[in-house]
Coordinates of C-alpha atoms and ligand atoms in Angstrom, one line a residue:
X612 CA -4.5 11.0 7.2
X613 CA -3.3 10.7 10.8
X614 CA -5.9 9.0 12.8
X615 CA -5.3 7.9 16.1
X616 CA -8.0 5.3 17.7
X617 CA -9.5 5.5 21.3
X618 CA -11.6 2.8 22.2
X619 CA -13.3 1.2 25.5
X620 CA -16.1 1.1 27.9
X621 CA -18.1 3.9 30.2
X622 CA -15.8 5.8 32.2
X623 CA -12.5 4.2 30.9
X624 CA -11.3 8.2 30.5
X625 CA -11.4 7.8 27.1
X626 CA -12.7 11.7 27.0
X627 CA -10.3 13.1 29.0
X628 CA -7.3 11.5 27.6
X629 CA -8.8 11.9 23.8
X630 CA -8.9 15.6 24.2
X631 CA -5.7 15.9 26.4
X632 CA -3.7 14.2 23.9
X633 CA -5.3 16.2 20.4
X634 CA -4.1 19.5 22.6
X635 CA -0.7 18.0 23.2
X636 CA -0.6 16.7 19.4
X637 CA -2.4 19.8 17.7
X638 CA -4.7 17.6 16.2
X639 CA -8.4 17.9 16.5
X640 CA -11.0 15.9 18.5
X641 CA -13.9 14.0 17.6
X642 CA -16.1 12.4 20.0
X643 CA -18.5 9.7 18.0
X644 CA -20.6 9.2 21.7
X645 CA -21.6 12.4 21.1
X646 CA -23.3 11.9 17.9
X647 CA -24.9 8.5 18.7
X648 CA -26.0 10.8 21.6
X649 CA -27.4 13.2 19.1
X650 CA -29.3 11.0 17.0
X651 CA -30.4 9.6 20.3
X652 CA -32.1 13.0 21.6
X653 CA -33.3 13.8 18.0
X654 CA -35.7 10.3 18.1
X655 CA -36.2 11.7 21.7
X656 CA -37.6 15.0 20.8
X657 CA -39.3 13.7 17.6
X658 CA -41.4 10.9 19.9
X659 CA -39.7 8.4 17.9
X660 CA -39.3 5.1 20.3
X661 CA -35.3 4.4 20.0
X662 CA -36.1 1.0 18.6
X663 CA -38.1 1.8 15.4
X664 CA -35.3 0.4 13.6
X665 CA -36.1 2.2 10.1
X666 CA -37.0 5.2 11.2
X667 CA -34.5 6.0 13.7
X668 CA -32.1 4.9 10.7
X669 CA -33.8 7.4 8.4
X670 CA -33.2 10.4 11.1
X671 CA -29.9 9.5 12.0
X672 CA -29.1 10.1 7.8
X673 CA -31.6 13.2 7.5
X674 CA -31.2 15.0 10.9
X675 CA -28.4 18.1 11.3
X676 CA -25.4 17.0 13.8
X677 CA -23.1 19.4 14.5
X678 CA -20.5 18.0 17.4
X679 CA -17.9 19.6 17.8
X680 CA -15.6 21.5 20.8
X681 CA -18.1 23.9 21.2
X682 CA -21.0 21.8 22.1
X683 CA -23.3 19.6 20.2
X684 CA -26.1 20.8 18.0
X685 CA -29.1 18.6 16.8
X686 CA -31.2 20.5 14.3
X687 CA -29.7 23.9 15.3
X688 CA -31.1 23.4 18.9
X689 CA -28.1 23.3 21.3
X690 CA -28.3 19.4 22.8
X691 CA -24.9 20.0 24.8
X692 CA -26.2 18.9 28.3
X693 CA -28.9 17.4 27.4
X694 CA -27.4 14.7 25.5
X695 CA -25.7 13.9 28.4
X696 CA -29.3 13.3 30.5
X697 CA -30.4 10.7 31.9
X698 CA -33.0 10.0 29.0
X699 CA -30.6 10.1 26.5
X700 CA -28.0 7.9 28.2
X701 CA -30.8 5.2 28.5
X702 CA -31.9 5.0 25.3
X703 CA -28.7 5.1 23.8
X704 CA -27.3 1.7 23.4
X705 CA -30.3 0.6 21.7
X706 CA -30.3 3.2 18.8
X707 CA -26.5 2.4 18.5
X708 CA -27.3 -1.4 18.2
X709 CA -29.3 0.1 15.1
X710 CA -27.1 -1.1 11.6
X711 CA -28.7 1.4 9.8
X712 CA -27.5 4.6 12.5
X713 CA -23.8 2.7 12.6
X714 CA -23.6 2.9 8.9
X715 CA -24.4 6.4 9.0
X716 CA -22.5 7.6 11.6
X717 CA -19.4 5.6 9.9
X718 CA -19.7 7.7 7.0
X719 CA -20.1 11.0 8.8
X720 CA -17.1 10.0 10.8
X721 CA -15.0 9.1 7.5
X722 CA -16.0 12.8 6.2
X723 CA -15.0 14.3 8.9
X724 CA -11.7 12.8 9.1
X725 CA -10.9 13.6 6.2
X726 CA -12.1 17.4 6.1
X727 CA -9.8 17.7 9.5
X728 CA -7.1 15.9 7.8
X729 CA -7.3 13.3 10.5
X730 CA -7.4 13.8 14.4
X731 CA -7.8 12.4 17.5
X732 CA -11.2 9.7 17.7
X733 CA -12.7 8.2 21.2
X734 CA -15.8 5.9 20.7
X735 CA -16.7 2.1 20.9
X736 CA -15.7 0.7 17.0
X737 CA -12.9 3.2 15.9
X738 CA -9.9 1.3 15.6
X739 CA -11.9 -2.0 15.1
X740 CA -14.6 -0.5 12.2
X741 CA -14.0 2.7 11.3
X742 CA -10.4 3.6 11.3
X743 CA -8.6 -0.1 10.9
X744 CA -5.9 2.0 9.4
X745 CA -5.5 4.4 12.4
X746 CA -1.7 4.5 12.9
X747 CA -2.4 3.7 16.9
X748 CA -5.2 2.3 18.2
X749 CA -5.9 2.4 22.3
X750 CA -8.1 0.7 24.2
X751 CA -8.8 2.3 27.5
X752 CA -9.9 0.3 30.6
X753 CA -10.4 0.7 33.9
X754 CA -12.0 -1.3 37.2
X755 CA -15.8 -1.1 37.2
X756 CA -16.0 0.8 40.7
X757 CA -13.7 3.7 39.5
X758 CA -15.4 3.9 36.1
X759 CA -18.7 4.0 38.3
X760 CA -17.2 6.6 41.0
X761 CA -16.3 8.9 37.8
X762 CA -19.6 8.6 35.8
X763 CA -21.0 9.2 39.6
X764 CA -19.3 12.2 40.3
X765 CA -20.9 13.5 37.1
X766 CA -24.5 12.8 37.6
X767 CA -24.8 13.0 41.0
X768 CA -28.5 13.4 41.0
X769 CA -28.1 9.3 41.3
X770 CA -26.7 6.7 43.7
X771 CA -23.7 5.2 43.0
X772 CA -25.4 1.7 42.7
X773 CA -27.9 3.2 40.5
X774 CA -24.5 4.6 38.2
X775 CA -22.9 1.3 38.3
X776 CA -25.6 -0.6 37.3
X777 CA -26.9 1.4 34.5
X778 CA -22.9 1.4 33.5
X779 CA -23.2 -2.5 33.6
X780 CA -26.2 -2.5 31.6
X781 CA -25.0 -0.5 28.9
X782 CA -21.6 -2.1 28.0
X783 CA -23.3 -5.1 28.2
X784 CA -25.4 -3.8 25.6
X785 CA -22.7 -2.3 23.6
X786 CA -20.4 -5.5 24.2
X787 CA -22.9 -7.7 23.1
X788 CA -24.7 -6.5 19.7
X789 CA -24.3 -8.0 16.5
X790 CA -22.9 -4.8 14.8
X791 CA -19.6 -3.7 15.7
X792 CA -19.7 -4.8 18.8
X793 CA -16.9 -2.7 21.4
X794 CA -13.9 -5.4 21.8
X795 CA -10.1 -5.0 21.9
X796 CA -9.1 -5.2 18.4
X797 CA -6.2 -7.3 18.0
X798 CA -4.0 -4.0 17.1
X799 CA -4.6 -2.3 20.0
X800 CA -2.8 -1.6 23.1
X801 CA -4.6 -1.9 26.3
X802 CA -4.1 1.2 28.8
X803 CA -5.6 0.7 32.3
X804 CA -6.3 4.1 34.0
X805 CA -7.1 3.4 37.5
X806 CA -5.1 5.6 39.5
X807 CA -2.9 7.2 36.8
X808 CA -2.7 10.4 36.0
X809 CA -3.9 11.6 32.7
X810 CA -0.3 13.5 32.3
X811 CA 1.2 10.2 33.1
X812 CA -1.3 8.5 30.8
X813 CA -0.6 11.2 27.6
X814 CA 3.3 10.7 28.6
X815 CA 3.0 7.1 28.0
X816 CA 0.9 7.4 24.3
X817 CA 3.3 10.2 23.3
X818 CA 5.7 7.3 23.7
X819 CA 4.0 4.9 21.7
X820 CA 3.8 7.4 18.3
X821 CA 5.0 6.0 15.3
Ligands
C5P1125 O1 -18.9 7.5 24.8 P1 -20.3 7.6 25.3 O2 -20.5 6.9 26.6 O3 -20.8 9.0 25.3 O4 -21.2 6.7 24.2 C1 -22.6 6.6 24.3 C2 -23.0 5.4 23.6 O5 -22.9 5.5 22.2 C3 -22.3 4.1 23.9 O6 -22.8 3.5 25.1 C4 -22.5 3.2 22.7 O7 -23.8 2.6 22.8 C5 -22.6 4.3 21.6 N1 -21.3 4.3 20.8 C6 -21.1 3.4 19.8 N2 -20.0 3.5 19.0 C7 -19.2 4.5 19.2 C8 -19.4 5.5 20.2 C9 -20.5 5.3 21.0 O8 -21.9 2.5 19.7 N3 -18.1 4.6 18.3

């Protein structure tokens, strides 16, 4: 099983590059955001507060997820933008901090890598947690204003500051939980994107393939 590992904060361009590089590789794509995003909108729409511990932990293992390239599904209720939301994005950091969801979400990663044979997998714990045996392991970075001015450009219902700060508050959040925690792990190679090029970016993994 071929796994490769793409780790790091908001806005690093871990998307971009994760799915740019499964295209170039013909390998397939999962984004593990997504479904903490999922599990996230399913509390939402249930009127579950994101910090019932147990009972967000019991949805994340009974609720439908279906995210793949063609959206994300939550119950059979297409959650595609609406994952991406401004609700969602606040609340998620806390129900990832969640054990319970993590240990979930580990397995359903696990089984899906191994149903696709492997593939290309962007989140904040993959080559640290999930996949220690991934045969590389990135970890994508990039200054806090252009990570802000991308997220930005995205929702630009909000002020920058407003973008950057929430940014902030969230990988502080994510940095600093006791489970699985996003760091470098030691194995990874550090990638900063700030003005690069994702061709130049892909070039430069393509490089590093075992
Ligand atoms: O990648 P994205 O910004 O969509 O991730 C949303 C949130 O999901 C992160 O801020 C983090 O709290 C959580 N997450 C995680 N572990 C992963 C992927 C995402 O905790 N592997």
């Amino acid at each position: 099983m071929r796994v490769i590992a793409i780790d790091g904060p908001a806005g690093a361009g871990k998307s971009t590059i994760a799915k740019a590089l499964a295209a170039r590789l013909e390998l397939d794509y999962l984004d593990t955001g997504a479904q903490y995003r999922a599990v996230t909108f399913a509390a939402i729409h249930r009127g579950i507060e994101p910090d019932e511990d147990e009972v967000v932990a019991r949805l994340a293992k009974d609720v439908d997820l279906d995210v793949s390239e063609r959206g994300v599904f939550v119950d059979g209720i297409d959650a595609t933008l609406e994952i991406r939301g401004p609700e969602v994005t606040r609340a998620v950091s806390v129900v990832a901090a969640n054990p319970g969801v993590r240990a979930e979400m580990r397995r359903r990663q696990r089984e899906w890598a191994g149903v696709h044979g492997g593939g290309v997998i962007e989140g904040r714990d993959i080559g640290s947690v999930v996949f220690p045996e991934a045969v590389l392991k990135l970890y994508l970075t990039a200054s806090p204003e252009t990570r802000a001015q991308r997220r930005h450009k995205e929702v630009s219902d909000l002020k920058y500051e407003e973008v950057a700060a929430a940014i902030a508050e969230r990988d502080a959040r994510d940095q600093g939980r006791e489970h699985a925690p996003l760091r470098q792990d030691d194995g990874a190679t550090v990638i900063d994107t700030t003005d690069r090029s994702v061709d130049d970016i892909v070039d430069e993994i393509m490089g590093m393939l075992p």
